[in-house]
XYZ file of C-alpha atoms in Angstrom:
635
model
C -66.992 -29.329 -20.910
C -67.655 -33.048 -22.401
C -70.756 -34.433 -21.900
C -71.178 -37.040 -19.319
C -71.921 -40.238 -19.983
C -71.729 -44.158 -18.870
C -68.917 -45.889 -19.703
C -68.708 -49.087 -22.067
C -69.022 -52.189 -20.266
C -66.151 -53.523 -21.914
C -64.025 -50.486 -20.873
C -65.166 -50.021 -17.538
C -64.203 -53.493 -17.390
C -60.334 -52.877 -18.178
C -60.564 -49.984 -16.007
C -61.392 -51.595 -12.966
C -58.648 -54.620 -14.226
C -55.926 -52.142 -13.871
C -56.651 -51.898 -10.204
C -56.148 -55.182 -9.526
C -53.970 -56.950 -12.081
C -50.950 -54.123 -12.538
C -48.238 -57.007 -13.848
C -47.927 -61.522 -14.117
C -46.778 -61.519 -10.269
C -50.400 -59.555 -9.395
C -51.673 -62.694 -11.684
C -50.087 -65.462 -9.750
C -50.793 -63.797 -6.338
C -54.739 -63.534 -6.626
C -54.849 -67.441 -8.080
C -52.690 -68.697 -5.579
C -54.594 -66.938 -2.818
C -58.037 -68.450 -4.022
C -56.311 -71.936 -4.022
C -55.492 -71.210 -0.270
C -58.352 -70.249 0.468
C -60.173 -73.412 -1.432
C -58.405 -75.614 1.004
C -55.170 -76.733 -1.019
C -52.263 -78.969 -0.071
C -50.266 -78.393 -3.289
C -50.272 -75.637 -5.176
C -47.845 -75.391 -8.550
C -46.958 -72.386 -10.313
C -45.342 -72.321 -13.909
C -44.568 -69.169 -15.901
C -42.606 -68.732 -19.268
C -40.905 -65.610 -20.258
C -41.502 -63.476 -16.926
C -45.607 -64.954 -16.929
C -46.465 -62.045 -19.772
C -46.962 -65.255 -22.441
C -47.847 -68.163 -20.352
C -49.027 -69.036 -16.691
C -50.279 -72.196 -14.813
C -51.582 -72.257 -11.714
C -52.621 -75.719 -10.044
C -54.176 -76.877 -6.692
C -55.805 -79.893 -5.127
C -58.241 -77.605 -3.610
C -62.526 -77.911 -3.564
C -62.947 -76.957 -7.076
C -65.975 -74.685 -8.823
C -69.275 -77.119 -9.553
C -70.163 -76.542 -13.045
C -72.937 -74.086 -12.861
C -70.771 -71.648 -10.476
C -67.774 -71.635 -13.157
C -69.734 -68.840 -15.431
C -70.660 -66.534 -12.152
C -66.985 -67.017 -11.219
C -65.714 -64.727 -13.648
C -68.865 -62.189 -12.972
C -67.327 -58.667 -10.985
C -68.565 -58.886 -7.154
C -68.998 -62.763 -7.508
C -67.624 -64.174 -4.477
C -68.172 -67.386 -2.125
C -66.476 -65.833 1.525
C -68.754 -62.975 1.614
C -72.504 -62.262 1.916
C -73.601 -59.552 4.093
C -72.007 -56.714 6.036
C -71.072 -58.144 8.861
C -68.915 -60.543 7.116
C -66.451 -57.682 6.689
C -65.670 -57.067 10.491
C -64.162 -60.772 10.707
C -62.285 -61.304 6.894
C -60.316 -64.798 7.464
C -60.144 -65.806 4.056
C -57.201 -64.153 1.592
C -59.597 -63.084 -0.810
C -63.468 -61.478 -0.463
C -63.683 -59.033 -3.078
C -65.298 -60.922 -6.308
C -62.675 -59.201 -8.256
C -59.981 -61.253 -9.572
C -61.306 -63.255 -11.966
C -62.871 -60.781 -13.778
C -60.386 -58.649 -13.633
C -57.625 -61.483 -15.201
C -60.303 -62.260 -17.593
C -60.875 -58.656 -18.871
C -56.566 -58.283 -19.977
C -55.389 -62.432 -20.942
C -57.173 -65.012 -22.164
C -57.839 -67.313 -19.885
C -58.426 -71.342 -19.416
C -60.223 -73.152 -16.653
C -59.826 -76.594 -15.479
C -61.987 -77.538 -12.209
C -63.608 -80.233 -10.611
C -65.337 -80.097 -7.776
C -65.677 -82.696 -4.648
C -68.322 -84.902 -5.552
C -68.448 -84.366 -9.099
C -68.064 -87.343 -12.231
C -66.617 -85.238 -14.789
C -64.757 -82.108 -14.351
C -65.684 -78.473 -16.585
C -63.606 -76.640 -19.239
C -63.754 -72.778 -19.442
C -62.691 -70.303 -21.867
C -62.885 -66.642 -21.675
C -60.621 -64.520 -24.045
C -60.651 -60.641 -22.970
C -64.095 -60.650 -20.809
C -65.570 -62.954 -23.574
C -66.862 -66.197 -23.232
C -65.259 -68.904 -25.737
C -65.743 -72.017 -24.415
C -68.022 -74.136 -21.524
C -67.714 -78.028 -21.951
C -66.771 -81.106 -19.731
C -63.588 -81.537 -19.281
C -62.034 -85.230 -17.292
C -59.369 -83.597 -14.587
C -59.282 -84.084 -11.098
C -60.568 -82.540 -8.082
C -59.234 -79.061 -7.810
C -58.288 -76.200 -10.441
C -55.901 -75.634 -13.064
C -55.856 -71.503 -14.546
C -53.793 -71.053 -17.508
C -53.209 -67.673 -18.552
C -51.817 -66.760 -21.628
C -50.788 -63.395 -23.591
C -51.743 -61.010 -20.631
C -52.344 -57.191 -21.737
C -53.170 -58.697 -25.302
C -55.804 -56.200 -26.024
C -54.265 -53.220 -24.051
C -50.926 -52.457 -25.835
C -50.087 -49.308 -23.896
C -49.721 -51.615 -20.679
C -47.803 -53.975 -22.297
C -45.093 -50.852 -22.232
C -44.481 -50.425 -19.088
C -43.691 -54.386 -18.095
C -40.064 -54.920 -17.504
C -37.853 -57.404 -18.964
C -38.590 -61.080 -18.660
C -36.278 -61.461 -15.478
C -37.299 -59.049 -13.600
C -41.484 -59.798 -13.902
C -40.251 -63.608 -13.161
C -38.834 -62.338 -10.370
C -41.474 -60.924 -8.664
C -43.704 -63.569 -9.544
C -40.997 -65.351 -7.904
C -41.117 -63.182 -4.539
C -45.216 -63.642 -4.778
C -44.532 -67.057 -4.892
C -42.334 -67.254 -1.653
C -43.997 -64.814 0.327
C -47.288 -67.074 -0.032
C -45.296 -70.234 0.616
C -43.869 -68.401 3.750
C -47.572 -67.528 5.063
C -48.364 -71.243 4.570
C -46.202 -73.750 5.461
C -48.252 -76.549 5.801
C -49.422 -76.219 1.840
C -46.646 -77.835 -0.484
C -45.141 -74.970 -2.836
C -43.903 -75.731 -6.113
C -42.614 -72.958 -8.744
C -41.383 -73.774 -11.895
C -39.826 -70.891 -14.231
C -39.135 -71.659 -18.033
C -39.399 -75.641 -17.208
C -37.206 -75.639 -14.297
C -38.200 -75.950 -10.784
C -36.596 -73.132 -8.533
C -38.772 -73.620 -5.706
C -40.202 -76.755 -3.915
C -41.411 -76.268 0.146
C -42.316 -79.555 1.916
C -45.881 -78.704 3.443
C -45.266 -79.986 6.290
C -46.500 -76.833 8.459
C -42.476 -76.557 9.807
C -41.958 -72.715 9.227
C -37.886 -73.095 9.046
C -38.105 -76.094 7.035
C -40.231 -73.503 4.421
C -37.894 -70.693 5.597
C -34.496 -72.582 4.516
C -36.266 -74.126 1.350
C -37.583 -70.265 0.290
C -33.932 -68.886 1.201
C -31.422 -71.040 1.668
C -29.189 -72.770 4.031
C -27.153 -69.829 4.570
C -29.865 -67.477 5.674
C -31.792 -69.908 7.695
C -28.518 -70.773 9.679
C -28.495 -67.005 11.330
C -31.945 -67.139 12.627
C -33.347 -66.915 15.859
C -36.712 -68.508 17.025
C -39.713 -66.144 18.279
C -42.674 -67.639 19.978
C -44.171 -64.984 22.563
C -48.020 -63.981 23.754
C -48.990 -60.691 24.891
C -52.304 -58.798 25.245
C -54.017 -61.250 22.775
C -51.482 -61.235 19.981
C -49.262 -64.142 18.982
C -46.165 -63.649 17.297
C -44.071 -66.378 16.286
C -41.640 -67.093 13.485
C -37.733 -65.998 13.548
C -35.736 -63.373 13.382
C -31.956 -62.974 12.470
C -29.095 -62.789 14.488
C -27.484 -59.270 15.561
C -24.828 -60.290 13.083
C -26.709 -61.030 10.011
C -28.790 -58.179 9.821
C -28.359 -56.207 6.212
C -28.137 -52.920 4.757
C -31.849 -52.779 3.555
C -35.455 -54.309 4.677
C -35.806 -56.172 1.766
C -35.901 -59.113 4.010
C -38.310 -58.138 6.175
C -41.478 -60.416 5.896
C -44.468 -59.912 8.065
C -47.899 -61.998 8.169
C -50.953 -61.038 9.964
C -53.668 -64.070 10.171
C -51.916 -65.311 7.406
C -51.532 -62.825 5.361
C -48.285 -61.176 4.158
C -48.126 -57.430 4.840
C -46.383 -54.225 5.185
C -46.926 -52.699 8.324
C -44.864 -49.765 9.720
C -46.093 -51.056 13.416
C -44.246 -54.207 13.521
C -41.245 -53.128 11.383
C -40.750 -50.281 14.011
C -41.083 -52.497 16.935
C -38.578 -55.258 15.668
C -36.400 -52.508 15.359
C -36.203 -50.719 18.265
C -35.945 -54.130 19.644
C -32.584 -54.626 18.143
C -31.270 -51.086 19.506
C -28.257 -51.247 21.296
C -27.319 -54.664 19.485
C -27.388 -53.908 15.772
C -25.212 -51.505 14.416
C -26.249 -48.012 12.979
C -26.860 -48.513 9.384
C -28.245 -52.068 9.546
C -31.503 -53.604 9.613
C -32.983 -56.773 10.881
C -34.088 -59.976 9.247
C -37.131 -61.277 9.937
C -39.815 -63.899 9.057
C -42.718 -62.773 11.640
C -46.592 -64.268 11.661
C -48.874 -62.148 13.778
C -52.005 -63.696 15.349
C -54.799 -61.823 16.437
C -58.403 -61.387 16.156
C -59.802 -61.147 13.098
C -61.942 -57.849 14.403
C -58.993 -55.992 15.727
C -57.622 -55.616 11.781
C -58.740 -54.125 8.531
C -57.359 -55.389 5.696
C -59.652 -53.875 3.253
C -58.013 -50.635 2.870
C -55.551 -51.220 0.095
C -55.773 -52.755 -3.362
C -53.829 -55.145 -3.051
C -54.218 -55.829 0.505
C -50.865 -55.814 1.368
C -51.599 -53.291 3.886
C -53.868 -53.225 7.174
C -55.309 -51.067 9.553
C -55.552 -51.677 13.462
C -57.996 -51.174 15.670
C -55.491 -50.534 18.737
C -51.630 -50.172 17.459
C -50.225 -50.630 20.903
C -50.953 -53.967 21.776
C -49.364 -55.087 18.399
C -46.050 -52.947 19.037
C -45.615 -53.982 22.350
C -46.083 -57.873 21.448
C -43.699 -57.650 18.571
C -41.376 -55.678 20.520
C -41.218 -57.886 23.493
C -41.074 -61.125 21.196
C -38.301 -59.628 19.485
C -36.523 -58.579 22.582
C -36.880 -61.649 24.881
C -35.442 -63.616 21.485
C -32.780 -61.905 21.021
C -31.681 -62.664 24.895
C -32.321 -65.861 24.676
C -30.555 -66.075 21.603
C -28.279 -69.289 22.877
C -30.840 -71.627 22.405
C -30.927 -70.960 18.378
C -33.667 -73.769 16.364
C -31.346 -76.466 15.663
C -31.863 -78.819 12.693
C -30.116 -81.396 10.506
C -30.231 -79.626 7.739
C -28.754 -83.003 5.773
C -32.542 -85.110 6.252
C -34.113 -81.018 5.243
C -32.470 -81.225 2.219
C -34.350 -84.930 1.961
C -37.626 -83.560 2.596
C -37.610 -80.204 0.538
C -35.240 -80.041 -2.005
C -34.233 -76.749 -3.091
C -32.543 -76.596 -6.554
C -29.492 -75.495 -6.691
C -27.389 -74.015 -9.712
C -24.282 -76.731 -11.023
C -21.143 -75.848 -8.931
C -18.281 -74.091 -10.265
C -15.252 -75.227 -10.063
C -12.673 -74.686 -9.216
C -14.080 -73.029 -5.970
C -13.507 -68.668 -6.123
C -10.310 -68.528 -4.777
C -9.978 -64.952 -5.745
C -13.182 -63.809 -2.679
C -11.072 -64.939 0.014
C -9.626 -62.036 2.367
C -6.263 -61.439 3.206
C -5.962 -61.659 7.432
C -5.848 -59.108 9.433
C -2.729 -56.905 9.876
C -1.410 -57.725 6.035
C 0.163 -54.653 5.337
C -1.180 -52.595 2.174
C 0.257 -52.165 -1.192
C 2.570 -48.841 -1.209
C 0.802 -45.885 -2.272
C 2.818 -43.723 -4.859
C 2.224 -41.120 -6.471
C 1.194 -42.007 -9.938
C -1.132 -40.804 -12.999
C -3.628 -44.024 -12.933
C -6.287 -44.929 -10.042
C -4.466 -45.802 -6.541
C -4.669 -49.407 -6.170
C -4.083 -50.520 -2.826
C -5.126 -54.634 -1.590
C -5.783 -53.842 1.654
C -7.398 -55.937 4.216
C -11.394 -56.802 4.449
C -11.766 -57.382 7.529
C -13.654 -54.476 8.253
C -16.661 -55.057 5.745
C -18.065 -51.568 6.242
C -18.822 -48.272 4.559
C -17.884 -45.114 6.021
C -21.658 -44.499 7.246
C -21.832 -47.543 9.704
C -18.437 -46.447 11.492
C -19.709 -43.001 12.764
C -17.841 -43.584 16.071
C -14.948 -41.820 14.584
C -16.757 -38.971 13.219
C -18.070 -38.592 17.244
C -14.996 -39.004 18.695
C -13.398 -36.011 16.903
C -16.393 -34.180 16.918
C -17.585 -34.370 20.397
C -14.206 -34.923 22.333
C -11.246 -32.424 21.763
C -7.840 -34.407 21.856
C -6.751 -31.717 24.584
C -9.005 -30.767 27.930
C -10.482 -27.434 27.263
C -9.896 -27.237 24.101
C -12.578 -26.033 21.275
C -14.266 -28.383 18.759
C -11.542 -28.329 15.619
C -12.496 -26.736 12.120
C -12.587 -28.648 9.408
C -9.761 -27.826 6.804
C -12.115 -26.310 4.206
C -14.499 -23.635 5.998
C -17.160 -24.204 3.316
C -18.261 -28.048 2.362
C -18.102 -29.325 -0.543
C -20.506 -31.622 -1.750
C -19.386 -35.002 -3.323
C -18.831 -35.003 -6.765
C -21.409 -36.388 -8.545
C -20.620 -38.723 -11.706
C -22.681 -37.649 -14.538
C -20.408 -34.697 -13.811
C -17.182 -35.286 -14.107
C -17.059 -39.066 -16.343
C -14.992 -37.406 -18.982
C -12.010 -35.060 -17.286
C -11.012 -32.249 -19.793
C -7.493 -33.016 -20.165
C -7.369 -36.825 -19.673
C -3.442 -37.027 -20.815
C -2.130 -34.365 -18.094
C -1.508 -35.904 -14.906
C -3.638 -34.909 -12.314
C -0.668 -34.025 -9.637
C 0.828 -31.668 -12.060
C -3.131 -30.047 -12.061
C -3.982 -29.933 -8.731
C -0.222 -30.600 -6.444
C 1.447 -26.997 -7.308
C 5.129 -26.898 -6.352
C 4.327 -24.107 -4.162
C 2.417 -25.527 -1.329
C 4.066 -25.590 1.771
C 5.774 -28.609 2.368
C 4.094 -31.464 4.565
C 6.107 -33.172 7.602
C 4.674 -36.521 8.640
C 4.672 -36.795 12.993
C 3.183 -39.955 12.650
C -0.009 -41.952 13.002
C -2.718 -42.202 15.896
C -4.611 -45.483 16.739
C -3.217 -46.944 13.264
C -6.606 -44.586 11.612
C -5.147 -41.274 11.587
C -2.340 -39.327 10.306
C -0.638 -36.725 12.618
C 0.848 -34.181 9.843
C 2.146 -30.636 10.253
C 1.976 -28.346 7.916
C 2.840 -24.732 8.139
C 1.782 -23.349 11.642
C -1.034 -26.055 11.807
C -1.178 -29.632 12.897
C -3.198 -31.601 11.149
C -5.363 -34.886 12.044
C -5.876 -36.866 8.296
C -7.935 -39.823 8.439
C -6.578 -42.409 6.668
C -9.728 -44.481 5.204
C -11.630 -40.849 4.066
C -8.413 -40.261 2.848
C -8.103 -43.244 0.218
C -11.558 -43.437 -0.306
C -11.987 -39.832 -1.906
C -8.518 -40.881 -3.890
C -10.002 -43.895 -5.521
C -13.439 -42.296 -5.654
C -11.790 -39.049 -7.991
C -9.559 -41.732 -9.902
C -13.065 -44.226 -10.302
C -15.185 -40.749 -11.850
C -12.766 -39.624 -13.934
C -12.220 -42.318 -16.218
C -15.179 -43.703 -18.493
C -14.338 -47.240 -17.720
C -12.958 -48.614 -14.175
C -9.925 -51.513 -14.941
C -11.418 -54.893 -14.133
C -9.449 -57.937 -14.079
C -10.663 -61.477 -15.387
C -11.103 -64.270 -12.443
C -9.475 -67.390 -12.697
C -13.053 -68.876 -11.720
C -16.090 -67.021 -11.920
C -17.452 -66.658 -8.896
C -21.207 -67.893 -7.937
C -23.454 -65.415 -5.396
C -26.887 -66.024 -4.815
C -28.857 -63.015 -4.306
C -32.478 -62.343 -2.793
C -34.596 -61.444 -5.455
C -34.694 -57.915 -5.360
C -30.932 -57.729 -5.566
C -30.890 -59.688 -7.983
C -33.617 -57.970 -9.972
C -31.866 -54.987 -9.707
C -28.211 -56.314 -10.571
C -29.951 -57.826 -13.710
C -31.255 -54.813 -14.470
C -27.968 -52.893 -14.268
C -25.574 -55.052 -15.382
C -23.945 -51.899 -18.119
C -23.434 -49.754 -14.917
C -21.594 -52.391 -12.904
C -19.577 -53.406 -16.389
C -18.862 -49.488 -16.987
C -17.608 -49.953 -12.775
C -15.299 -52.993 -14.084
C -17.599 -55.924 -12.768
C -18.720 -58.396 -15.407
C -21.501 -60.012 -14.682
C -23.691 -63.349 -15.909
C -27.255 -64.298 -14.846
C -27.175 -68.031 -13.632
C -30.790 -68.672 -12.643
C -32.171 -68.558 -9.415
C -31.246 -65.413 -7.811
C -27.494 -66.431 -8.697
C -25.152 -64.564 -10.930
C -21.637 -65.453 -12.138
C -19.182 -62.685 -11.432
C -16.535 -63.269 -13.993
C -14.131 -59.804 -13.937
C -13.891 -57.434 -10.916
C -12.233 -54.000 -10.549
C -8.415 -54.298 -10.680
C -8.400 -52.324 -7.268
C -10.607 -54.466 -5.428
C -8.003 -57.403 -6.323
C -7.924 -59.291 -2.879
C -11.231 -58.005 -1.918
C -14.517 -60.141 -0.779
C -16.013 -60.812 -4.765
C -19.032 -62.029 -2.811
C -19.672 -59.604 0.167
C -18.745 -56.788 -2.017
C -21.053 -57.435 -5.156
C -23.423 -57.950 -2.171
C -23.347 -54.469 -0.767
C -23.465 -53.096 -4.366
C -26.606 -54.967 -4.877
C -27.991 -53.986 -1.918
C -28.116 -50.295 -2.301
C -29.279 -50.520 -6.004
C -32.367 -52.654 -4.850
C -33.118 -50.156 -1.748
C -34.554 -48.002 -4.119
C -32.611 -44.756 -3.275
C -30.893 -44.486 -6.090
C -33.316 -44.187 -8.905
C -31.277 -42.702 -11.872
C -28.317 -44.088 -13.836
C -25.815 -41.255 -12.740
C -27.044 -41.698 -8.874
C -26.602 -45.979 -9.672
C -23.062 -45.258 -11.001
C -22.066 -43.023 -8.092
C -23.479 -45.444 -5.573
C -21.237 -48.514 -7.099
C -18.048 -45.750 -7.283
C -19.194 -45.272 -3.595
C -18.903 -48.839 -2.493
C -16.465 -49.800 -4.929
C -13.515 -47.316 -3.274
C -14.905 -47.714 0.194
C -13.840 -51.594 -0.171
C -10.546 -50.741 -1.898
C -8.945 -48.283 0.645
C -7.036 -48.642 3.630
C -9.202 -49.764 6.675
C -8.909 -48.187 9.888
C -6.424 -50.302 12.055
C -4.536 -51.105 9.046
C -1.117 -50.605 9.211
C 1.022 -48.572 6.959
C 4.457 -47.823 5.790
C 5.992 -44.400 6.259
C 5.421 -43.794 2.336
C 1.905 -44.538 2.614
C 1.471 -41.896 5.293
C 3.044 -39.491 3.029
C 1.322 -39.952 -0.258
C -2.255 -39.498 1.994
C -0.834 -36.660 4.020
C 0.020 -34.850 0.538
C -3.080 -35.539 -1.274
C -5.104 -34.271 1.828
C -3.928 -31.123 2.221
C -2.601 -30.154 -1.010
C -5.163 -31.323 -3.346
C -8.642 -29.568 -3.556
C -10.399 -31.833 -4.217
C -9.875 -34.448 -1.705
C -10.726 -32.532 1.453
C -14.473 -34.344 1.665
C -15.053 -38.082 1.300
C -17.719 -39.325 -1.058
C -19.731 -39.463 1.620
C -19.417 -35.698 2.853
C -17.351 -35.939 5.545
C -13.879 -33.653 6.136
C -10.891 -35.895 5.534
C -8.833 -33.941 8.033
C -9.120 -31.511 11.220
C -6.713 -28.281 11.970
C -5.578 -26.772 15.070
C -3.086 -23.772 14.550
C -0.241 -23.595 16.803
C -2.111 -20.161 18.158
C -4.766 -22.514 19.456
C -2.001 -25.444 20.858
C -0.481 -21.710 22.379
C -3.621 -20.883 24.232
C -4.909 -24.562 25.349
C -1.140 -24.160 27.379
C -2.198 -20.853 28.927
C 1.362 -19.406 26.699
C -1.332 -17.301 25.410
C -3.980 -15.373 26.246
């Protein structure tokens, strides 16, 4: 065994850095929380390439008087702290005399201050825990940090940044989660020398809200203002309607202070149970008061997460306030968002033109492109009306499940006694014999033949085959169909738009499109990064012509930034997943006798539709044995 022995000061120094600075957005968030806490009105933040080569941070708070600038940048130096008992009532963002000298110890670093009071303001230098420079400096009151070339001197962290976008993106969502917490401080972000961010510091929460994220998220929200056992939750939540497929919008803030808290996020949604459907989850932006005694918040690194004395009275506030909101939801905060616009501009990306006349829907009841039997992928422009995967309709899946179609009668088998998981991609990208068509492979002229009764409720196919009757859902149907067609080619067929098409994205989804843009061009969507959160969609699978561009690049988006799907082959499957869940028939569509056909045949002759991508049975059975006995002709 080595000998034991002290560490370097210099190392321990980087050591203890890593803790605290892990990337540029841990950077930004530690300066920006001592300007808060220093009393600032206006805080700007700049960054260039992602904030690895260059950061500014600027406030009009109290400043650092000369002689404390040095002991600033000492480990454990801190002004919001002095003795124990300070730690039982933690107001302030910051209190651990950590961040400077941890920023210091990885970048070099540049300090502008002047303090209230003071003539001349001070100039500080410190390169990699090194003092360079201590001089005066003519500024005014407040601090300006510039950090430049963070991880210089530690190569091996430099590795494991991302790309430029993706760090400027969460320097981005540090950025607007601190704006969120404050409203009354005036929030400026500026990325490569354009401003993407501006709030108007006025302390009006959905004045910040609608500058952070838009007109079009801030128009589905609900107001919450509600008091309960000493806890004050305000803030707003979204509609039933707008809720999304992941919690990436979810934004809680305890005493001012943005956290992740499992209490509240389980509250708000068993609030919306009964009202949101299965599958979705809530929006919220949700500021928790309560005193300062009751919470912990110095049980994480980064402090993002807390600890409560009593979790109850916390729950039972949030779920209330969430509850009485969303009865009341009638009287929704009404604003002209025309003067908003006036008092916190937003930037917004130039407008394309002409306007993406390829994302409108057909109506509903258009009826569906035939479906034939051919060698390439199924194409069908169906309607969109229905803007949901197979997992947020379970209703069907019940009905057969739970309720046989005749009194008495036992729950149905599934056509395939043993289940067969869904294919995966990495699998099956390159079929063996790409120029034989796949009916000749898997359709044998011996099967029985198929005789189509009709359809049930416009979702389901009434087919007998044989001594059986069959119940084929339609949707599961198509969706395995386009799914098989989508895997077993290396490239989907896309299809150029007239006019690219503009989406703006939250910043994880966009992070995460960015950062899979050869998947979604291998699925047949081309994309562009526009700035902002916004990407230009300029191709789009050939069988998704008609289809939502917007809502369905959404979706896609959505599940890569969740963070279930963590490998390329599980990304690819997941966009194959969406991508034919969008293109086939909807249940309540209506179809042409050929149609029914085509889906009857592929469901019970071919092998390897009898599952949907998502693992459900395409079709039910009941032999004429079991009809026999439900009549009492049998015994």
């Amino acid at each position: 065994m080595a000998k034991i022995h002290v560490l370097d000061k210099h190392v321990a120094e980087l050591i203890a850095a890593g803790e605290v600075v892990e990337r540029p957005a841990s950077v930004v968030k530690e300066l920006m929380e001592n300007s808060i806490d220093a009393g600032a009105r206006h805080v700007t933040v700049e960054i260039r390439d992602g904030g690895v080569t260059y950061m500014r941070i600027t406030d009009d708070g109290c400043g650092i008087p000369r002689e404390d600038v040095p002991t600033a940048f000492l480990r454990h130096a801190t002004s919001k702290v002095r003795e124990e008992a300070d730690l039982n009532g933690i107001l302030t963002l910051g209190f651990r005399g950590e961040a400077l000298a941890s920023v210091a110890a990885v970048a070099r670093v540049r300090l502008m201050t002047c303090a209230a009071g003071e003539m001349v303001g001070t100039r500080y230098e410190i390169h990699g825990g090194e003092e360079i420079l201590l001089e005066d400096e003519g500024c005014a009151e407040g601090s300006t940090f510039e950090i430049e070339d963070l991880f210089y001197n530690i190569p091996a962290r430099m590795k494991f940044l991302k790309k430029d976008v993706s760090e400027g993106n969460a320097v981005a969502g540090v950025v607007e989660r601190l704006a969120l917490s404050h409203p009354e401080i005036a929030v400026r972000f500026i990325r490569n020398g354009r401003t993407e961010l501006q709030t108007p510091g006025d302390g009006d929460l959905f004045k910040c809200i609608h500058a952070v994220f838009g007109k079009a998220f801030a128009s589905g929200l609900i107001p919450v203002d509600y008091c309960m056992g000493g806890v004050t939750v305000t803030g707003y939540i979204c509609k039933p309607e707008a809720c999304r497929q992941n919690r990436s919008m979810q934004h809680f803030f305890i005493n001012g202070r943005y956290v992740k808290t499992q209490t509240a996020m389980v509250a708000m949604e068993r609030a919306y149970k009964g009202v949101m459907m299965v599958g979705k989850f809530p929006t919220c932006v949700l500021c928790l008061q309560l005193p300062a005694e009751t919470v912990d918040a110095n049980v994480h690194p980064a402090k993002i997460e807390v600890r409560f004395i009593n979790e109850k009275p916390v729950f039972d506030a949030v779920f209330y306030a969430v509850r009485s909101a969303i009865e009341s939801g009638d009287r929704v905060h009404q604003i002209h968002l025309d003067e908003m616009h006036k008092s916190a501009p937003k930037p917004q990306p130039p407008t394309i033109s002409p306007t993406k006349t390829s994302s409108a829907p057909p109506t509903v009841g258009t009826t569906a492109k035939p479906i034939v039997p051919v060698t390439p992928p199924v194409r069908v422009a169906a309607p969109s009306f229905l803007n949901l995967s197979v997992d947020d309709r379970p209703t069907q899946q019940v009905a057969l499940a739970d309720e046989p179609l005749f009194k008495g009668a036992t729950p149905y088998r599934a056509v395939s006694q043993e289940k067969k998981p869904p294919v995966v991609a990495c699998q099956t990208l390159a079929p063996e014999e790409p120029d034989q068509p796949e009916q000749q492979s898997v359709l044998p002229s011996e099967k029985p033949p198929i005789r189509v009764l009709g359809e049930l409720f416009s979702t389901y196919i009434l087919a007998q085959m044989g001594e059986s009757l069959y119940i084929i859902d339609k949707h599961a149907t198509h969706e395995r169909i386009l799914y098989n067609s989508l895997i077993q080619n290396e490239r989907a067929d896309e299809q150029m738009l007239l006019a690219p098409v503009s989406v703006t994205l939250s910043r994880d989804e966009h992070t995460a499109v960015i950062e899979n843009l050869e998947l979604l061009k291998k699925a047949g969507i081309a994309l562009e990064d526009f700035g902002e959160s916004t990407v230009l969609v300029r191709s789009f699978p050939l069988m998704l012509s008609g289809e939502d561009v917007e809502g369905t690049l959404r979706e896609i988006a959505s599940g890569l930034a969740d963070g279930t799907h963590r490998v390329a082959p599980a990304k690819l499957e997941w966009i194959y997943h969406s991508s034919a869940c969008r293109a086939a028939t909807k249940a309540g569509d209506s179809s042409q006798p050929a149609e029914l056909e085509e889906l009857a045949r592929r469901a019970l002759w071919d092998d390897a539709v009898r599952y949907c991508p998502h693992g459900r049975p395409v079709c039910i059975e009941m032999t004429r044995r079991e009809l026999e006995k439900e009549f009492g002709r049998i015994q």
